[in-house]
Coordinates of C-alpha atoms in Angstrom, one line a residue:
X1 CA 115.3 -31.2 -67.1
X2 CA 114.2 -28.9 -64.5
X3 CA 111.0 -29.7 -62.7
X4 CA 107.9 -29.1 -63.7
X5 CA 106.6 -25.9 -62.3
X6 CA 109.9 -24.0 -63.0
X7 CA 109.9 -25.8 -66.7
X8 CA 109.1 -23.5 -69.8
X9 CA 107.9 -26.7 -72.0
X10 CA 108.3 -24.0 -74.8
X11 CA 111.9 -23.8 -74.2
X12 CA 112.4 -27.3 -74.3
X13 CA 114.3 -29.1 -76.5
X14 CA 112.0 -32.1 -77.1
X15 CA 109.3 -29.5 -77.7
X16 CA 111.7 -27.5 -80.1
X17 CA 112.3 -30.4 -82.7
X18 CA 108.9 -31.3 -82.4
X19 CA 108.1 -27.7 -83.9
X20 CA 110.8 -28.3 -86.7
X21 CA 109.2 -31.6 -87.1
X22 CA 105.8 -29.6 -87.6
X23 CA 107.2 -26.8 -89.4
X24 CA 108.9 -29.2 -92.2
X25 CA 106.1 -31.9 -91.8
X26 CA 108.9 -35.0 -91.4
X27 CA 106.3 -37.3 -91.2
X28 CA 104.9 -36.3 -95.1
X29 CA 108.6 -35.8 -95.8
X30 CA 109.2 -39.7 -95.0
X31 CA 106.6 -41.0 -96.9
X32 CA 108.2 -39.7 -100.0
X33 CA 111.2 -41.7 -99.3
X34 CA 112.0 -45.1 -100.5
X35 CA 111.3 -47.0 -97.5
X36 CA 110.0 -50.5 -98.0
X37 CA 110.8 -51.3 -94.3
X38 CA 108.8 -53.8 -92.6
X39 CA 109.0 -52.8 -89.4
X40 CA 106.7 -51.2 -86.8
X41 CA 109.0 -48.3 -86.0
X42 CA 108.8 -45.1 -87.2
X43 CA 111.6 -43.8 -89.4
X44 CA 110.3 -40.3 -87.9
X45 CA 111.0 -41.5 -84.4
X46 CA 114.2 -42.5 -85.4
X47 CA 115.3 -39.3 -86.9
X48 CA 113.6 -37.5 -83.8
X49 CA 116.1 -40.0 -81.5
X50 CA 119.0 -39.1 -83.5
X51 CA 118.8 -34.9 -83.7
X52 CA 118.7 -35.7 -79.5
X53 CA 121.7 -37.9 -79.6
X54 CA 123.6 -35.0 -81.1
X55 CA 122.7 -32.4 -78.9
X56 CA 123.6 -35.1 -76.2
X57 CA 126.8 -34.7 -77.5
X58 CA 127.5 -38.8 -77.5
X59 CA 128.0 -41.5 -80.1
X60 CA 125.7 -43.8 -80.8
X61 CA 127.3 -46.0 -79.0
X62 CA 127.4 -44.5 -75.4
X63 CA 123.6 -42.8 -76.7
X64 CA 121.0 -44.8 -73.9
X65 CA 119.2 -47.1 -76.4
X66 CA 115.3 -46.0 -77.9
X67 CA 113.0 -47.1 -75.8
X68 CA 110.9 -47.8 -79.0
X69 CA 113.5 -50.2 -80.7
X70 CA 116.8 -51.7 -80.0
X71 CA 120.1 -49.7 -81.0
X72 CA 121.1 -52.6 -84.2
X73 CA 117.3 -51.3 -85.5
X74 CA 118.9 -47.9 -85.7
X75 CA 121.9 -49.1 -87.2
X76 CA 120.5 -51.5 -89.8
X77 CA 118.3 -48.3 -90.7
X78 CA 121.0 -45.9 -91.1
X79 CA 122.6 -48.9 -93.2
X80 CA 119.3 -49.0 -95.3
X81 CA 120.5 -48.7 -99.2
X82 CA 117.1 -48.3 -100.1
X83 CA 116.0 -44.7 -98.3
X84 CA 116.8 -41.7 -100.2
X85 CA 118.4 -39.4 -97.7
X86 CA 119.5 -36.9 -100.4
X87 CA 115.5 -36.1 -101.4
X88 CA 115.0 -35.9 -97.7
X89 CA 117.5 -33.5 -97.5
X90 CA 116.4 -31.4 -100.6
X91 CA 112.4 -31.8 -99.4
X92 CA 113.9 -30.7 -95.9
X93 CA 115.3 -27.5 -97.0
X94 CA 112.7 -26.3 -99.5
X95 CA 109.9 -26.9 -96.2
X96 CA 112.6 -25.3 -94.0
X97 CA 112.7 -21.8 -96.5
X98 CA 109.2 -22.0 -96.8
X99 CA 108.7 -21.8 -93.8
X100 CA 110.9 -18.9 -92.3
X101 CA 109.7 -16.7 -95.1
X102 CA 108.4 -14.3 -92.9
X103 CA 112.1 -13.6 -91.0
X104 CA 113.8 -13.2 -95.0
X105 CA 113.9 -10.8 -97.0
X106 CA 112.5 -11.5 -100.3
X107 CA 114.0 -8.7 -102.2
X108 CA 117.3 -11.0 -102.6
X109 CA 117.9 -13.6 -104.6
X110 CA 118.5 -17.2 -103.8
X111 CA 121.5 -19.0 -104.6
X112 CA 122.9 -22.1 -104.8
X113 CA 126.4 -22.7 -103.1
X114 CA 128.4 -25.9 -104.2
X115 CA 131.7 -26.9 -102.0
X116 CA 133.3 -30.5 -100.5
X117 CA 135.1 -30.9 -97.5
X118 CA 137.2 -33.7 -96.5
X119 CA 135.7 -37.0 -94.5
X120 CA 138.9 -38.1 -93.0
X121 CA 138.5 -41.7 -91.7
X122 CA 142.3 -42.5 -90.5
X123 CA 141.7 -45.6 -89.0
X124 CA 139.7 -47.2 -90.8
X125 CA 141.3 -49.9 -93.4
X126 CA 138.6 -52.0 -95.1
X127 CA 135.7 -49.7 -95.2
X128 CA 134.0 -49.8 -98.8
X129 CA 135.2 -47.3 -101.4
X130 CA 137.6 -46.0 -98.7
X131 CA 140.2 -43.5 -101.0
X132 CA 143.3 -41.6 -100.5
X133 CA 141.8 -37.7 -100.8
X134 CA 143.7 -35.0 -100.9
X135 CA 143.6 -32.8 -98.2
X136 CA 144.1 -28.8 -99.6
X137 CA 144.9 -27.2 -96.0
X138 CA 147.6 -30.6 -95.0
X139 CA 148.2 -30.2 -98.7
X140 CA 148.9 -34.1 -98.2
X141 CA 146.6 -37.6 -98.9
X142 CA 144.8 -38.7 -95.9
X143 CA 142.5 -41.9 -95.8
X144 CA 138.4 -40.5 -96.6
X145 CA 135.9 -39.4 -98.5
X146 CA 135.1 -36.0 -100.2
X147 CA 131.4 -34.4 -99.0
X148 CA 130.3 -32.7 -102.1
X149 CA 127.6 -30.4 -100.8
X150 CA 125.1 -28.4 -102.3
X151 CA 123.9 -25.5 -99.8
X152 CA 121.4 -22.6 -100.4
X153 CA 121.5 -18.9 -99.3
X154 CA 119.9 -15.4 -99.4
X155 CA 122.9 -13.9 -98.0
X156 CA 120.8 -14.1 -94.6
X157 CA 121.0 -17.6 -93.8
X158 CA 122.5 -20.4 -95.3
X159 CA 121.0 -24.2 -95.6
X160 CA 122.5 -27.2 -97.2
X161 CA 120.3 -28.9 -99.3
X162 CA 121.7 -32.1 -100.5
X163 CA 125.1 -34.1 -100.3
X164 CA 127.1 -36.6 -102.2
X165 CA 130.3 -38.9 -100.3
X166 CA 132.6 -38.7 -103.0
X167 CA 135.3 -41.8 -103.1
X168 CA 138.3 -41.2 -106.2
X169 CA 137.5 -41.7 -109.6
X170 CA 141.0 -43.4 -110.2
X171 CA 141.2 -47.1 -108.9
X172 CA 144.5 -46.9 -107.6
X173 CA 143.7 -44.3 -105.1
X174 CA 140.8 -46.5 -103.8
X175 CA 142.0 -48.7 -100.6
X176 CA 139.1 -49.4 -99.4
X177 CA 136.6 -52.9 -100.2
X178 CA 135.1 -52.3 -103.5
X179 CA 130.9 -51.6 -104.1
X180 CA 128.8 -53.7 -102.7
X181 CA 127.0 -53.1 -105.9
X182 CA 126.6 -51.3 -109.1
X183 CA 122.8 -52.4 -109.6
X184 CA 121.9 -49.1 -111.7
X185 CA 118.2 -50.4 -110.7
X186 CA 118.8 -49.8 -107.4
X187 CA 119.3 -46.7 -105.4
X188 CA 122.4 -48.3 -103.8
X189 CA 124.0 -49.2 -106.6
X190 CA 123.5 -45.7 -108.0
X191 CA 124.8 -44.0 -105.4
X192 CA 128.1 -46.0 -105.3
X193 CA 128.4 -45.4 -108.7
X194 CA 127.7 -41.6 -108.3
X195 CA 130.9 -41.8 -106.0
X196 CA 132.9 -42.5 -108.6
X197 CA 132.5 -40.3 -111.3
X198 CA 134.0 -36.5 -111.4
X199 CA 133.1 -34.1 -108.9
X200 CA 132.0 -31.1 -111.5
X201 CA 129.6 -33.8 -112.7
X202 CA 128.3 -35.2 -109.8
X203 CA 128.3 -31.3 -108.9
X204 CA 125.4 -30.9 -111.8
X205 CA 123.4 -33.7 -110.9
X206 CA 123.1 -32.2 -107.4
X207 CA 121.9 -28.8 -108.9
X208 CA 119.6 -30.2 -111.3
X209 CA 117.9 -32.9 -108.5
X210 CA 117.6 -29.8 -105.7
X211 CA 115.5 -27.7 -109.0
X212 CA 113.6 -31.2 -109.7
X213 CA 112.4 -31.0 -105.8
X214 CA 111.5 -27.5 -105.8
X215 CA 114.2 -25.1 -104.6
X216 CA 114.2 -22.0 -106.0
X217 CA 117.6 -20.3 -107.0
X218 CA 118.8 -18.1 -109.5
X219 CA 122.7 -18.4 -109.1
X220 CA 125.2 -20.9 -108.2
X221 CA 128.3 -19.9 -106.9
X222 CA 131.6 -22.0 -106.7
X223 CA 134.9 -21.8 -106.3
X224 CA 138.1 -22.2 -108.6
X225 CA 137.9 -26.3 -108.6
X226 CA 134.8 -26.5 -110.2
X227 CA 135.3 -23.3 -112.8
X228 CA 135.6 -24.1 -116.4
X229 CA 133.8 -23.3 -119.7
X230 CA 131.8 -26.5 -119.6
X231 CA 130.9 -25.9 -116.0
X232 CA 129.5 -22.4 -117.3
X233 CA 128.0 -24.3 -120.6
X234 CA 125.8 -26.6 -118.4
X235 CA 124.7 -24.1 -116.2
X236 CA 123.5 -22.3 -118.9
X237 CA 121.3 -24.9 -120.3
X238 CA 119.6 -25.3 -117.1
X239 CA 118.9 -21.5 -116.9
X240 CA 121.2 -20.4 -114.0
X241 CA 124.0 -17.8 -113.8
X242 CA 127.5 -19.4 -112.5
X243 CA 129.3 -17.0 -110.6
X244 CA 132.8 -18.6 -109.9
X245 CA 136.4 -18.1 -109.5
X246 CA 138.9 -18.4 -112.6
X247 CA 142.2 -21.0 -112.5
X248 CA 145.2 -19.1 -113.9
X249 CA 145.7 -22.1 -116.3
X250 CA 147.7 -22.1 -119.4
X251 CA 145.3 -24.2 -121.1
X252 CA 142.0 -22.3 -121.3
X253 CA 141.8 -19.3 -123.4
X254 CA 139.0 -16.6 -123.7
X255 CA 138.9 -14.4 -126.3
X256 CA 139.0 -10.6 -125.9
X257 CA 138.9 -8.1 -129.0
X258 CA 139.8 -10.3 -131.6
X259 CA 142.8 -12.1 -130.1
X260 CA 143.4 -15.1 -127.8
X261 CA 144.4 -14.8 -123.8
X262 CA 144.7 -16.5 -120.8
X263 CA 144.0 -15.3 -117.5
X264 CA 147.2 -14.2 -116.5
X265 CA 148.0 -12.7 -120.3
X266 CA 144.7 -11.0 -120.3
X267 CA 145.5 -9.4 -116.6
X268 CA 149.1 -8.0 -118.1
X269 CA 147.2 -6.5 -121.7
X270 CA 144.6 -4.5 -118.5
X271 CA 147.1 -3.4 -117.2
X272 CA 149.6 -2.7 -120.1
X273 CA 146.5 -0.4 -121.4
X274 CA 146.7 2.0 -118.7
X275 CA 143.3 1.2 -117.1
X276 CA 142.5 2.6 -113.9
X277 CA 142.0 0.1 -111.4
X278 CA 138.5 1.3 -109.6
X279 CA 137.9 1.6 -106.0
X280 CA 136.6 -1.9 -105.1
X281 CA 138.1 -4.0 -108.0
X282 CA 140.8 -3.7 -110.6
X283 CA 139.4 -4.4 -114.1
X284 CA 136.5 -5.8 -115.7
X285 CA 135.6 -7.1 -119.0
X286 CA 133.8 -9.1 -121.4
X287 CA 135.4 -12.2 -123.0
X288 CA 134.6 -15.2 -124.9
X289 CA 135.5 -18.6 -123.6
X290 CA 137.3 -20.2 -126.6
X291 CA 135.9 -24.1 -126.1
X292 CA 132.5 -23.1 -125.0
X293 CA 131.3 -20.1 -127.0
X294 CA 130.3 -18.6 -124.2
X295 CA 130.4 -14.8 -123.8
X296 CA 131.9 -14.5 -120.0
X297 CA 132.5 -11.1 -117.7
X298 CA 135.4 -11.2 -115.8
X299 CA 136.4 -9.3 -113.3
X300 CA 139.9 -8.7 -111.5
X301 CA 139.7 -7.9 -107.7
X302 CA 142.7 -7.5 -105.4
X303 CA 143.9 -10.3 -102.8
X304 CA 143.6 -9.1 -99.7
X305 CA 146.9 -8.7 -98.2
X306 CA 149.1 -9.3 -101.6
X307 CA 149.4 -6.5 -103.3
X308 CA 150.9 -7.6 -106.2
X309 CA 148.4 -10.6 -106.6
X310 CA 144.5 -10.9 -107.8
X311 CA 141.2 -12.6 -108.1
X312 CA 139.6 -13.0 -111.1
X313 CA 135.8 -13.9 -110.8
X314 CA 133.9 -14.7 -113.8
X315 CA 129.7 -15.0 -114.5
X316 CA 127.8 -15.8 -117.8
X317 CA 125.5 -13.0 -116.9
X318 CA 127.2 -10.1 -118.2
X319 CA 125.0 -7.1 -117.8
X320 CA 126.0 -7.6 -114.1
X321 CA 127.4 -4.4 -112.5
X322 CA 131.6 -6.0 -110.6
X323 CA 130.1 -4.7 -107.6
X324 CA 127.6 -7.3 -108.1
X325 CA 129.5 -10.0 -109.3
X326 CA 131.5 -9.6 -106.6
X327 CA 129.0 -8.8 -103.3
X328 CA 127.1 -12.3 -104.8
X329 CA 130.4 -14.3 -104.9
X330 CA 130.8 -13.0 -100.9
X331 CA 128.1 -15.4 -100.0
X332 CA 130.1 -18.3 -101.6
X333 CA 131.7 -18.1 -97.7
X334 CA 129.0 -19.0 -95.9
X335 CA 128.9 -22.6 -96.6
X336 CA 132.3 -22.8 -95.2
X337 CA 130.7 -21.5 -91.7
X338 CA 128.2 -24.3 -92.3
X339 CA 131.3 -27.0 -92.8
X340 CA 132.9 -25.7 -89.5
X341 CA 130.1 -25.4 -87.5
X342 CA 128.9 -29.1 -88.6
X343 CA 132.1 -30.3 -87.7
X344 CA 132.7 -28.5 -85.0
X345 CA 129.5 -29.0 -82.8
X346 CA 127.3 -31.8 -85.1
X347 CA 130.3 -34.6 -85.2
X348 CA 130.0 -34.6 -89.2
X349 CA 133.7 -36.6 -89.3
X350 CA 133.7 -38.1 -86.5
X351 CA 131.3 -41.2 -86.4
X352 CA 132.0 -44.2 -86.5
X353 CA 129.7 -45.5 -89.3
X354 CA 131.4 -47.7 -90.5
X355 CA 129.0 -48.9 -93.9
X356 CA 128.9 -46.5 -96.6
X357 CA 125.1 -46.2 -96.9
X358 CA 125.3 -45.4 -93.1
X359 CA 127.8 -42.8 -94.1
X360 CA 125.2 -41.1 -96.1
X361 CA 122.9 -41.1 -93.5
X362 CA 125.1 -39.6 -91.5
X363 CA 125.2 -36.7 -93.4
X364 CA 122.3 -35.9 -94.1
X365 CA 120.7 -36.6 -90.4
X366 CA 124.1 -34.0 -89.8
X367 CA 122.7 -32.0 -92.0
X368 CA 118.9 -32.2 -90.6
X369 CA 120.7 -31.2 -87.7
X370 CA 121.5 -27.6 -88.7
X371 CA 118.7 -26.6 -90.5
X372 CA 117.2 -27.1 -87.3
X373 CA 119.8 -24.7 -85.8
X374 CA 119.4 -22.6 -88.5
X375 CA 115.4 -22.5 -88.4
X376 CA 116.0 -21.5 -84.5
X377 CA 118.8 -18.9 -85.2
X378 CA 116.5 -16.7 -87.4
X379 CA 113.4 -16.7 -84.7
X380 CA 115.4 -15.8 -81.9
X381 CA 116.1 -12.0 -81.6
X382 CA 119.8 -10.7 -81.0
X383 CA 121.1 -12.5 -84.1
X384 CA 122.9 -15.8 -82.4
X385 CA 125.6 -17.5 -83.7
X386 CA 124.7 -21.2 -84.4
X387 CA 127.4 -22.4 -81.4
X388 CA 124.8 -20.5 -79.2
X389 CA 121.9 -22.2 -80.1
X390 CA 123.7 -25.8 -80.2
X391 CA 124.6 -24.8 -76.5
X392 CA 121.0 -23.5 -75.6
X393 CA 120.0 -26.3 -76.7
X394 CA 122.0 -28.7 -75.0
X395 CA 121.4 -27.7 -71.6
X396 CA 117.7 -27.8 -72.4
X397 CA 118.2 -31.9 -72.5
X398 CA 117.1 -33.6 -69.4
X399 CA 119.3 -33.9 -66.5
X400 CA 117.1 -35.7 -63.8
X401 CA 116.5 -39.1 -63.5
X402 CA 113.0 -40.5 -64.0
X403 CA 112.5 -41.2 -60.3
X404 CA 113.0 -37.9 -59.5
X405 CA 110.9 -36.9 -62.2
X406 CA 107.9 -39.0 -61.0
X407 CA 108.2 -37.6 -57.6
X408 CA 107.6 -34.0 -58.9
X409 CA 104.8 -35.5 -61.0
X410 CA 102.8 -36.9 -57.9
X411 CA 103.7 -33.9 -55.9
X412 CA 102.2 -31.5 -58.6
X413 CA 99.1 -34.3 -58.6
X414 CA 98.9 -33.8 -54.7
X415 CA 98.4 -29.9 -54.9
X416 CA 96.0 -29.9 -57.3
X417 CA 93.0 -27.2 -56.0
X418 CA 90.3 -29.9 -56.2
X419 CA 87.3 -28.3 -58.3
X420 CA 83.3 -29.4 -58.5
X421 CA 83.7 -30.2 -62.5
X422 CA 84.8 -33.3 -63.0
X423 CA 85.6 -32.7 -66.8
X424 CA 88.0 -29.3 -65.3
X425 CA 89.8 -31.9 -62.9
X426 CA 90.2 -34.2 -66.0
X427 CA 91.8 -31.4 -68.2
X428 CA 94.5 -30.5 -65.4
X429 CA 95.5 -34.1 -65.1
X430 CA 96.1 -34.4 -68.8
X431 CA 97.7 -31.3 -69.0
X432 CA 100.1 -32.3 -66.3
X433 CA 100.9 -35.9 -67.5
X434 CA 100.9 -34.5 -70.7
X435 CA 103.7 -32.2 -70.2
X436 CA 105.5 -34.8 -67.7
X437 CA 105.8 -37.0 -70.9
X438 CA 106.9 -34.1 -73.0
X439 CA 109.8 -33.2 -70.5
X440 CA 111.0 -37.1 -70.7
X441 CA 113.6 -38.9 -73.0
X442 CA 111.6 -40.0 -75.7
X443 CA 112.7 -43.8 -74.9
X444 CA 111.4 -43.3 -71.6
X445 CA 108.1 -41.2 -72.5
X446 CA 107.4 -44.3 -75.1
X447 CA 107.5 -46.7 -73.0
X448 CA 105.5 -45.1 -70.5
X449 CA 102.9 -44.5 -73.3
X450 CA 102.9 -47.9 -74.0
X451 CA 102.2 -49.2 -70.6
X452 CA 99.6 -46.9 -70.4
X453 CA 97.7 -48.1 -73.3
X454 CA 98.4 -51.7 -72.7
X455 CA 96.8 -51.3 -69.2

């Protein structure tokens, strides 16, 4: 960190979580948690250590140790079955929205974006409900989880809300040790079990538990691995619109003017009829899906660069204009920035966790991690992509030893203009020491704060 005169404490990085840490209230957030943790450490302080440790850059294992705690507290924390990181990360978000409000616009509505990404853990062999995952873009099975995640967006910023590691429903594809436990009493035992069942379900309990803590959406928008009738069915019982992309199966029908189609049969009668494809998509209609009883509008857009191909997008909501339909769909995208960028500059697949409770922890402390970014991103004028800000912040970090650091301290002591009010001489000495602690590690500041009061 630079020294003190020349330091903006605004600017840096310690002072910037602590205003995310204000502006979400972490400390209220935590208390809401399940955390039965005898222990005289903070979980806050923790969570504070960790958000550093990634813009740091480092593992956890070349991170310098807490001053407030050892690094196996941290770990046997993280490994904590009994804290309910996905309600932290749900209460996170909804503060997070709240509170940047006043930089969104509030004509447009929120939505809910649900997506996975694959966990790859290579090397690992015995790690509990470890699976072979399919990986779309090796279009192979690699060792890993799926991270089903649940983000939010107003088309100006995306969040993610909450997350689920996802292990394989089929017990042959599961190489790893088995659960610890299945305890449905327990919070551990229900996530493992949660890991196991099908993603579109798991998908729904994700939805329903962000609307249980508050978060306020209207849509959700998926892609073609989660669209189906029933999909659309349960959505509609919980009073959202699903906005998602259509498999060209042979097994789903939708009916449309008395007869029976599939996707690809319905596409041919459009276009058998003489239609004329409009300006920004091809056709558009209203069917009914034949195992839900659902009335559907689909609409047929162009692939972009085939010619000869299409999209179809379909929504139970069908007064919806295409140009709607398909302008809402566009935001679907964004969560793919988020999975880049989390991988990318957070580490989100590359720690070396190896418990599975940990794992979760990992996620959604990753997760903490860019709403933070994101919260920054949309005060700072100019727009800045979220690799910007992780860098900004970065080189905010300190990058002088504390010897150096208490040298400028007692210098900045020395030329203090010596004053007739004691009380005045009082408040430039706190002001000083205050902001010397505030530039420090927070290991080092705590320890320093604790000599200080044990003195």
């Amino acid at each position: 960190m630079a020294s003190i005169p020349q330091n903006k404490i605004e600017k840096s990085s310690f002072k910037i979580i602590t205003q995310f840490c204000a502006l979400a209230h972490l400390p209220a957030l935590v208390r809401l948690l399940n955390d039965h943790r005898h222990s005289n450490v903070s979980l806050t302080a923790i969570l504070i250590w960790l958000l550093k440790v990634i813009f740091q850059r480092r593992t956890l294992y070349r991170a310098e140790a807490p001053g407030m705690c050892t690094k196996r507290t941290v770990y046997n924390i993280l490994n904590d079955g009994r804290i309910n990181w996905q309600r932290l990360s749900c209460l996170l978000a909804q503060r997070v929205i709240t509170g940047l409000a006043q930089w969104l616009d509030a004509r447009k509505s929120g939505a809910l974006i649900i997506d996975d990404t694959l966990i790859s853990r290579l090397n690992a062999k015995q790690t509990e409900l470890l699976a072979n995952t399919f990986d779309h873009d090796r279009q192979r099975y690699l060792k890993g989880y799926r991270g089903l995640t649940l983000a939010w967006s107003n088309g100006q910023l995306v969040l993610p809300v909450t997350t689920a590691v996802l292990s394989s429903q089929k017990a042959r594809n599961r190489v790893g040790t088995p659960a610890k436990t299945l305890d449905q009493r327990t919070l551990a035992g229900q996530r493992r079990a949660q890991a196991m069942r099908p993603m579109p379900a798991v998908a729904l309990e994700l939805i329903k538990q962000a609307r249980a803590n508050r978060l306020k959406a209207k849509y959700v928008l998926f892609d073609s691995w989660f669209t189906s009738p029933k999909m659309f069915a349960a959505l509609n019982d919980q009073k959202l619109i699903g906005i998602g992309m259509l498999k060209r199966t042979k097994k789903i029908y939708y009916r449309y003017r008395g007869r029976q189609y599939t996707v690809k049969t319905l596409y041919q009668y459009l276009r058998q009829s003489h239609r004329q494809p409009r300006a920004d998509y091809l056709y558009s209609c209203v069917v009914q899906a034949a195992t839900a009883k659902l009335p559907l509008r689909l609409v047929f857009v162009a692939k972009r660069h085939c010619a000869n191909d299409y999209l179809v997008l379909a929504t139970t909501k069908t007064n919806l204009t295409p140009a709607a339909i398909i302008q809402l769909y566009s935001r679907r995208w964004q969560i793919e920035n988020y999975f880049k960028a989390a991988k990318q500059y957070l580490r989100l697949d590359q720690t070396q966790i190896q418990d599975y409770d940990g794992l979760c922890a990992h996620m959604a402390v990753t997760m903490m991690t860019y709403d933070l970014l994101a919260w920054q991103q949309r005060r700072q004028p100019g727009d800045p992509t979220i690799g910007d800000i992780f860098y900004q912040l970065d080189t905010l970090l300190p990058i002088i030893d504390l010897a150096t650091a208490i040298g400028q301290l007692l210098g900045e002591l020395t030329n203090l203009k010596v004053t007739k009010s004691p009380a005045n001489m009082t408040a430039q000495i706190k002001t000083l020491i205050d902001q010397f602690l505030n530039g420090l590690s927070i290991q080092t500041s705590a320890l320093i704060t604790l000599s200080m009061s044990n003195s």
